[in-house]
């Protein structure tokens, strides 16, 4: 999906040539001197530059006419004129100009001499008063011609700070990372581009492709709801993109929202009557969610000649029509060759239930697990309940196992109270002490979730369990409960006991560090965060926490930057990490880099569906440091509007002070 940006023409050429022709024909009574050894007396060296430019334009025009040989000759001639021009410059004690070096780099690129192109582009960059967008994009094109996507990306990222809100830069970076299948990095730049489009250029040429790309990236990174939002933005303009309609149907299918999935699949069938994939997915939905209507739909597919002789569809057609001959063996064979498909497993389970298959319980557990992993939590719960209902009264521990799994499905559906009731029933039924400990832990955990927030209840359950079974996981969870109750000393005590029992668990040190930080015990906080990183070199949360603390305390600036760059390398699309790095650059007074990363943070947070007042306040601080009070007060007010505190006195004071500065 990569699209290169074309080299711009030279609009100044006509005026330049006119000026040159006048200067050449103007009468001069004085003897004419040679400007350089390559030229006749009275001819300025700029004549060579103008001829080089004209030959290059001829080369581009020949390329447009598909005249490759003619184009090659023109670019070679342009190189020759520029070589003579640079000889003239050397005779005068001067080097190539930024313009002549850039033109030469363009010539060599067109001649597929990437080494020469790169060398001349570097000369152009060095001789330019400031880095230009054109030279950076030229260097990117050189790396692309070398088929080196990694170095092409590095070129753009190196100079991005000079063009932080440039749509071309952000689009190219998002595109390059997409081509490299580095989804998190691609998401970062496409999100930043969307942020720019919404605030600065709502009619951008990139608007639709950005929405589609963000739909695909959020889908790949498992942000289903955001993917739907972005795809719908794209679909509102491009209503006939079958690929996007099918992707929307897939997402809703995975989420178990079959009604919406059917909505898009039926659109595809209406717009493209020959489509097969949408018809087959729709058939699976009828089978899973509207079984009474399935036979009629399969008959429709049969009449449309859309039930092939091979694959899963003929097996499903056979099942819904009540023909079970050799069907079990056929389904098992299909599942063996396609282990990741859910619907065939549901079909086999249904057949096993009808035939009272002795393997039914095992098939039920496996199918429910697959449904759970596919986030079909409602389907998984229904499967489990059907299995539990087949148990006899003596199979108590098997019933407990079912209830535990049903509770997990209810939790994922956000049904916290139902999930708690299922676990309580399991605890009451079970006589297995180890299992009871595990179930109590889960019950205590559930009381901390959703809108329940019953920390005291969680503490009571865990205290009883710890008295009988002092496990590190139980100490950890009680420590977390105490933390949420703002009882930080008790929290530290529990985390410390968990660490004593499990000294190599990096998460325990991280959580204890958060409690130490609440008590303003910096040496202990720092020590635990460093221990976390030493035990887990990929602990990006600890890297971010420690780097941000260093920035807040204005200490160890280089180490803070290193820690945060490591964290961002692991999670480039994490808004908190981008905010922390932006704050480090603010403390180092590198304000342009600070703005770059803080804008990344703001755009990523917005993409995730929330707006962080801290990020906006940081942006206000940076703009104020850059002597831009208008933007500063804008972000301060935005921060205040998103702050959940009833009154942020410090922020209100900042706003009043800056507004006074603006009015004076």
PDB file of C-alpha atoms in Angstrom, residues 478-649:
ATOM      1  CA  UNK A 478      -4.570  -8.534  49.389  1.00  0.00           C
ATOM      2  CA  UNK A 479      -1.740  -6.031  48.864  1.00  0.00           C
ATOM      3  CA  UNK A 480      -3.571  -4.763  45.797  1.00  0.00           C
ATOM      4  CA  UNK A 481      -6.809  -4.502  47.780  1.00  0.00           C
ATOM      5  CA  UNK A 482      -5.047  -2.492  50.491  1.00  0.00           C
ATOM      6  CA  UNK A 483      -3.523  -0.261  47.791  1.00  0.00           C
ATOM      7  CA  UNK A 484      -6.977   0.522  46.406  1.00  0.00           C
ATOM      8  CA  UNK A 485      -8.083   1.311  49.965  1.00  0.00           C
ATOM      9  CA  UNK A 486      -5.085   3.711  50.193  1.00  0.00           C
ATOM     10  CA  UNK A 487      -3.637   1.640  53.040  1.00  0.00           C
ATOM     11  CA  UNK A 488      -0.144   1.734  51.600  1.00  0.00           C
ATOM     12  CA  UNK A 489       1.782   0.481  54.637  1.00  0.00           C
ATOM     13  CA  UNK A 490      -0.403  -2.640  54.799  1.00  0.00           C
ATOM     14  CA  UNK A 491       0.000  -3.014  51.055  1.00  0.00           C
ATOM     15  CA  UNK A 492       3.811  -2.895  51.317  1.00  0.00           C
ATOM     16  CA  UNK A 493       3.741  -5.473  54.117  1.00  0.00           C
ATOM     17  CA  UNK A 494       1.752  -7.925  51.986  1.00  0.00           C
ATOM     18  CA  UNK A 495       3.859  -7.387  48.876  1.00  0.00           C
ATOM     19  CA  UNK A 496       6.991  -7.926  50.968  1.00  0.00           C
ATOM     20  CA  UNK A 497       5.625 -11.213  52.289  1.00  0.00           C
ATOM     21  CA  UNK A 498       4.772 -12.294  48.745  1.00  0.00           C
ATOM     22  CA  UNK A 499       8.339 -11.420  47.673  1.00  0.00           C
ATOM     23  CA  UNK A 500       9.746 -13.494  50.549  1.00  0.00           C
ATOM     24  CA  UNK A 501       7.798 -16.490  49.263  1.00  0.00           C
ATOM     25  CA  UNK A 502       8.452 -15.780  45.569  1.00  0.00           C
ATOM     26  CA  UNK A 503      11.614 -13.624  45.319  1.00  0.00           C
ATOM     27  CA  UNK A 504      12.036 -13.813  41.527  1.00  0.00           C
ATOM     28  CA  UNK A 505       8.606 -12.511  40.538  1.00  0.00           C
ATOM     29  CA  UNK A 506       9.203  -9.066  38.932  1.00  0.00           C
ATOM     30  CA  UNK A 507       5.536  -8.018  39.209  1.00  0.00           C
ATOM     31  CA  UNK A 508       5.658  -8.126  43.007  1.00  0.00           C
ATOM     32  CA  UNK A 509       8.520  -5.624  43.116  1.00  0.00           C
ATOM     33  CA  UNK A 510       6.708  -3.359  40.659  1.00  0.00           C
ATOM     34  CA  UNK A 511       3.528  -3.243  42.718  1.00  0.00           C
ATOM     35  CA  UNK A 512       5.450  -2.681  45.941  1.00  0.00           C
ATOM     36  CA  UNK A 513       7.233   0.210  44.196  1.00  0.00           C
ATOM     37  CA  UNK A 514       3.856   1.852  43.479  1.00  0.00           C
ATOM     38  CA  UNK A 515       3.016   1.711  47.190  1.00  0.00           C
ATOM     39  CA  UNK A 516       6.406   3.115  48.183  1.00  0.00           C
ATOM     40  CA  UNK A 517       5.858   5.935  45.693  1.00  0.00           C
ATOM     41  CA  UNK A 518       2.516   6.810  47.291  1.00  0.00           C
ATOM     42  CA  UNK A 519       4.350   7.197  50.598  1.00  0.00           C
ATOM     43  CA  UNK A 520       7.027   9.402  48.925  1.00  0.00           C
ATOM     44  CA  UNK A 521       9.751   6.857  49.731  1.00  0.00           C
ATOM     45  CA  UNK A 522      11.803   7.438  46.610  1.00  0.00           C
ATOM     46  CA  UNK A 523      14.916   5.306  47.375  1.00  0.00           C
ATOM     47  CA  UNK A 524      12.724   2.241  47.999  1.00  0.00           C
ATOM     48  CA  UNK A 525      10.609   3.003  44.912  1.00  0.00           C
ATOM     49  CA  UNK A 526      13.701   3.342  42.735  1.00  0.00           C
ATOM     50  CA  UNK A 527      15.247   0.155  44.117  1.00  0.00           C
ATOM     51  CA  UNK A 528      12.115  -1.931  43.466  1.00  0.00           C
ATOM     52  CA  UNK A 529      11.678  -0.584  39.944  1.00  0.00           C
ATOM     53  CA  UNK A 530      15.307  -1.367  39.120  1.00  0.00           C
ATOM     54  CA  UNK A 531      14.821  -4.859  40.552  1.00  0.00           C
ATOM     55  CA  UNK A 532      11.735  -5.318  38.361  1.00  0.00           C
ATOM     56  CA  UNK A 533      13.740  -4.424  35.259  1.00  0.00           C
ATOM     57  CA  UNK A 534      16.638  -6.669  36.232  1.00  0.00           C
ATOM     58  CA  UNK A 535      14.253  -9.630  36.609  1.00  0.00           C
ATOM     59  CA  UNK A 536      12.304  -8.770  33.452  1.00  0.00           C
ATOM     60  CA  UNK A 537      14.246  -6.808  30.787  1.00  0.00           C
ATOM     61  CA  UNK A 538      10.943  -6.250  28.935  1.00  0.00           C
ATOM     62  CA  UNK A 539       9.170  -4.635  31.903  1.00  0.00           C
ATOM     63  CA  UNK A 540       8.112  -1.529  29.982  1.00  0.00           C
ATOM     64  CA  UNK A 541       5.783  -0.427  32.804  1.00  0.00           C
ATOM     65  CA  UNK A 542       8.698  -0.244  35.232  1.00  0.00           C
ATOM     66  CA  UNK A 543      10.902   1.540  32.678  1.00  0.00           C
ATOM     67  CA  UNK A 544       8.199   4.157  32.126  1.00  0.00           C
ATOM     68  CA  UNK A 545       7.536   4.588  35.850  1.00  0.00           C
ATOM     69  CA  UNK A 546      11.198   5.062  36.739  1.00  0.00           C
ATOM     70  CA  UNK A 547      11.935   7.298  33.750  1.00  0.00           C
ATOM     71  CA  UNK A 548       8.995   9.534  34.601  1.00  0.00           C
ATOM     72  CA  UNK A 549      10.033   9.762  38.261  1.00  0.00           C
ATOM     73  CA  UNK A 550      13.521  10.824  37.212  1.00  0.00           C
ATOM     74  CA  UNK A 551      12.003  13.495  34.968  1.00  0.00           C
ATOM     75  CA  UNK A 552       9.697  14.757  37.724  1.00  0.00           C
ATOM     76  CA  UNK A 553      12.626  15.022  40.126  1.00  0.00           C
ATOM     77  CA  UNK A 554      14.827  16.520  37.401  1.00  0.00           C
ATOM     78  CA  UNK A 555      17.564  13.930  37.952  1.00  0.00           C
ATOM     79  CA  UNK A 556      19.435  11.478  35.721  1.00  0.00           C
ATOM     80  CA  UNK A 557      18.059  13.000  32.472  1.00  0.00           C
ATOM     81  CA  UNK A 558      20.013  10.715  30.121  1.00  0.00           C
ATOM     82  CA  UNK A 559      19.037   7.585  32.034  1.00  0.00           C
ATOM     83  CA  UNK A 560      15.408   8.742  32.051  1.00  0.00           C
ATOM     84  CA  UNK A 561      15.511   9.215  28.271  1.00  0.00           C
ATOM     85  CA  UNK A 562      17.112   5.798  27.782  1.00  0.00           C
ATOM     86  CA  UNK A 563      14.534   4.056  29.979  1.00  0.00           C
ATOM     87  CA  UNK A 564      11.620   5.698  28.206  1.00  0.00           C
ATOM     88  CA  UNK A 565      12.996   5.022  24.744  1.00  0.00           C
ATOM     89  CA  UNK A 566      13.296   1.359  25.758  1.00  0.00           C
ATOM     90  CA  UNK A 567       9.692   1.366  26.968  1.00  0.00           C
ATOM     91  CA  UNK A 568       8.492   2.993  23.749  1.00  0.00           C
ATOM     92  CA  UNK A 569      10.474   0.513  21.638  1.00  0.00           C
ATOM     93  CA  UNK A 570       8.443  -2.215  23.360  1.00  0.00           C
ATOM     94  CA  UNK A 571       5.094  -0.373  23.222  1.00  0.00           C
ATOM     95  CA  UNK A 572       5.269   2.555  20.756  1.00  0.00           C
ATOM     96  CA  UNK A 573       1.501   3.088  20.822  1.00  0.00           C
ATOM     97  CA  UNK A 574       1.256   3.494  24.606  1.00  0.00           C
ATOM     98  CA  UNK A 575       0.117   7.084  25.300  1.00  0.00           C
ATOM     99  CA  UNK A 576       1.485   7.089  28.863  1.00  0.00           C
ATOM    100  CA  UNK A 577       4.986   6.233  27.641  1.00  0.00           C
ATOM    101  CA  UNK A 578       4.918   8.904  24.935  1.00  0.00           C
ATOM    102  CA  UNK A 579       3.760  11.448  27.540  1.00  0.00           C
ATOM    103  CA  UNK A 580       6.623  10.496  29.856  1.00  0.00           C
ATOM    104  CA  UNK A 581       9.239  10.859  27.123  1.00  0.00           C
ATOM    105  CA  UNK A 582       7.745  14.200  26.123  1.00  0.00           C
ATOM    106  CA  UNK A 583       8.067  15.336  29.725  1.00  0.00           C
ATOM    107  CA  UNK A 584      11.718  14.273  29.829  1.00  0.00           C
ATOM    108  CA  UNK A 585      12.433  16.390  26.752  1.00  0.00           C
ATOM    109  CA  UNK A 586      10.571  19.294  28.358  1.00  0.00           C
ATOM    110  CA  UNK A 587      12.819  19.044  31.409  1.00  0.00           C
ATOM    111  CA  UNK A 588      15.841  19.003  29.085  1.00  0.00           C
ATOM    112  CA  UNK A 589      14.450  22.143  27.368  1.00  0.00           C
ATOM    113  CA  UNK A 590      14.209  20.304  24.026  1.00  0.00           C
ATOM    114  CA  UNK A 591      10.761  21.707  23.410  1.00  0.00           C
ATOM    115  CA  UNK A 592      10.219  20.598  19.807  1.00  0.00           C
ATOM    116  CA  UNK A 593      10.921  16.965  20.730  1.00  0.00           C
ATOM    117  CA  UNK A 594       8.680  17.399  23.769  1.00  0.00           C
ATOM    118  CA  UNK A 595       5.812  18.585  21.559  1.00  0.00           C
ATOM    119  CA  UNK A 596       6.344  15.720  19.123  1.00  0.00           C
ATOM    120  CA  UNK A 597       5.929  13.036  21.797  1.00  0.00           C
ATOM    121  CA  UNK A 598       3.211  14.823  23.748  1.00  0.00           C
ATOM    122  CA  UNK A 599       1.148  15.142  20.567  1.00  0.00           C
ATOM    123  CA  UNK A 600       1.694  11.427  19.996  1.00  0.00           C
ATOM    124  CA  UNK A 601       0.428  10.832  23.528  1.00  0.00           C
ATOM    125  CA  UNK A 602      -2.659  13.021  23.058  1.00  0.00           C
ATOM    126  CA  UNK A 603      -3.600  11.420  19.723  1.00  0.00           C
ATOM    127  CA  UNK A 604      -3.117   7.855  21.039  1.00  0.00           C
ATOM    128  CA  UNK A 605      -5.203   8.555  24.136  1.00  0.00           C
ATOM    129  CA  UNK A 606      -7.962  10.001  21.966  1.00  0.00           C
ATOM    130  CA  UNK A 607      -7.825   6.933  19.698  1.00  0.00           C
ATOM    131  CA  UNK A 608      -8.298   4.722  22.774  1.00  0.00           C
ATOM    132  CA  UNK A 609     -11.410   6.682  23.696  1.00  0.00           C
ATOM    133  CA  UNK A 610     -10.175   8.846  26.542  1.00  0.00           C
ATOM    134  CA  UNK A 611      -8.531  12.244  26.991  1.00  0.00           C
ATOM    135  CA  UNK A 612      -5.883  12.526  29.686  1.00  0.00           C
ATOM    136  CA  UNK A 613      -5.832  15.916  31.446  1.00  0.00           C
ATOM    137  CA  UNK A 614      -2.183  15.361  32.435  1.00  0.00           C
ATOM    138  CA  UNK A 615      -1.108  15.158  28.783  1.00  0.00           C
ATOM    139  CA  UNK A 616      -2.981  18.366  27.965  1.00  0.00           C
ATOM    140  CA  UNK A 617      -1.432  20.163  30.939  1.00  0.00           C
ATOM    141  CA  UNK A 618       2.019  19.025  29.831  1.00  0.00           C
ATOM    142  CA  UNK A 619       1.319  20.376  26.341  1.00  0.00           C
ATOM    143  CA  UNK A 620       0.309  23.685  27.918  1.00  0.00           C
ATOM    144  CA  UNK A 621       3.573  23.787  29.891  1.00  0.00           C
ATOM    145  CA  UNK A 622       5.648  23.199  26.752  1.00  0.00           C
ATOM    146  CA  UNK A 623       3.843  25.888  24.750  1.00  0.00           C
ATOM    147  CA  UNK A 624       4.312  28.309  27.628  1.00  0.00           C
ATOM    148  CA  UNK A 625       8.036  27.509  27.678  1.00  0.00           C
ATOM    149  CA  UNK A 626       8.103  28.225  23.921  1.00  0.00           C
ATOM    150  CA  UNK A 627       6.574  31.668  24.574  1.00  0.00           C
ATOM    151  CA  UNK A 628       3.267  30.679  22.998  1.00  0.00           C
ATOM    152  CA  UNK A 629       0.744  31.654  25.703  1.00  0.00           C
ATOM    153  CA  UNK A 630      -2.271  31.381  23.377  1.00  0.00           C
ATOM    154  CA  UNK A 631      -1.740  27.668  22.748  1.00  0.00           C
ATOM    155  CA  UNK A 632      -0.683  27.198  26.366  1.00  0.00           C
ATOM    156  CA  UNK A 633      -3.940  28.512  27.805  1.00  0.00           C
ATOM    157  CA  UNK A 634      -5.933  26.526  25.244  1.00  0.00           C
ATOM    158  CA  UNK A 635      -4.416  23.257  26.480  1.00  0.00           C
ATOM    159  CA  UNK A 636      -4.656  24.285  30.143  1.00  0.00           C
ATOM    160  CA  UNK A 637      -8.395  24.863  29.701  1.00  0.00           C
ATOM    161  CA  UNK A 638      -8.746  21.557  27.858  1.00  0.00           C
ATOM    162  CA  UNK A 639      -6.953  19.834  30.716  1.00  0.00           C
ATOM    163  CA  UNK A 640      -9.236  21.469  33.272  1.00  0.00           C
ATOM    164  CA  UNK A 641     -12.351  20.402  31.348  1.00  0.00           C
ATOM    165  CA  UNK A 642     -11.181  16.753  31.366  1.00  0.00           C
ATOM    166  CA  UNK A 643      -9.972  16.730  34.978  1.00  0.00           C
ATOM    167  CA  UNK A 644     -12.210  14.672  37.276  1.00  0.00           C
ATOM    168  CA  UNK A 645     -11.155  16.703  40.302  1.00  0.00           C
ATOM    169  CA  UNK A 646     -13.759  19.222  41.379  1.00  0.00           C
ATOM    170  CA  UNK A 647     -11.136  21.962  41.372  1.00  0.00           C
ATOM    171  CA  UNK A 648      -7.510  21.807  40.294  1.00  0.00           C
ATOM    172  CA  UNK A 649      -6.261  24.961  42.016  1.00  0.00           C
TER     173      UNK A 649
END
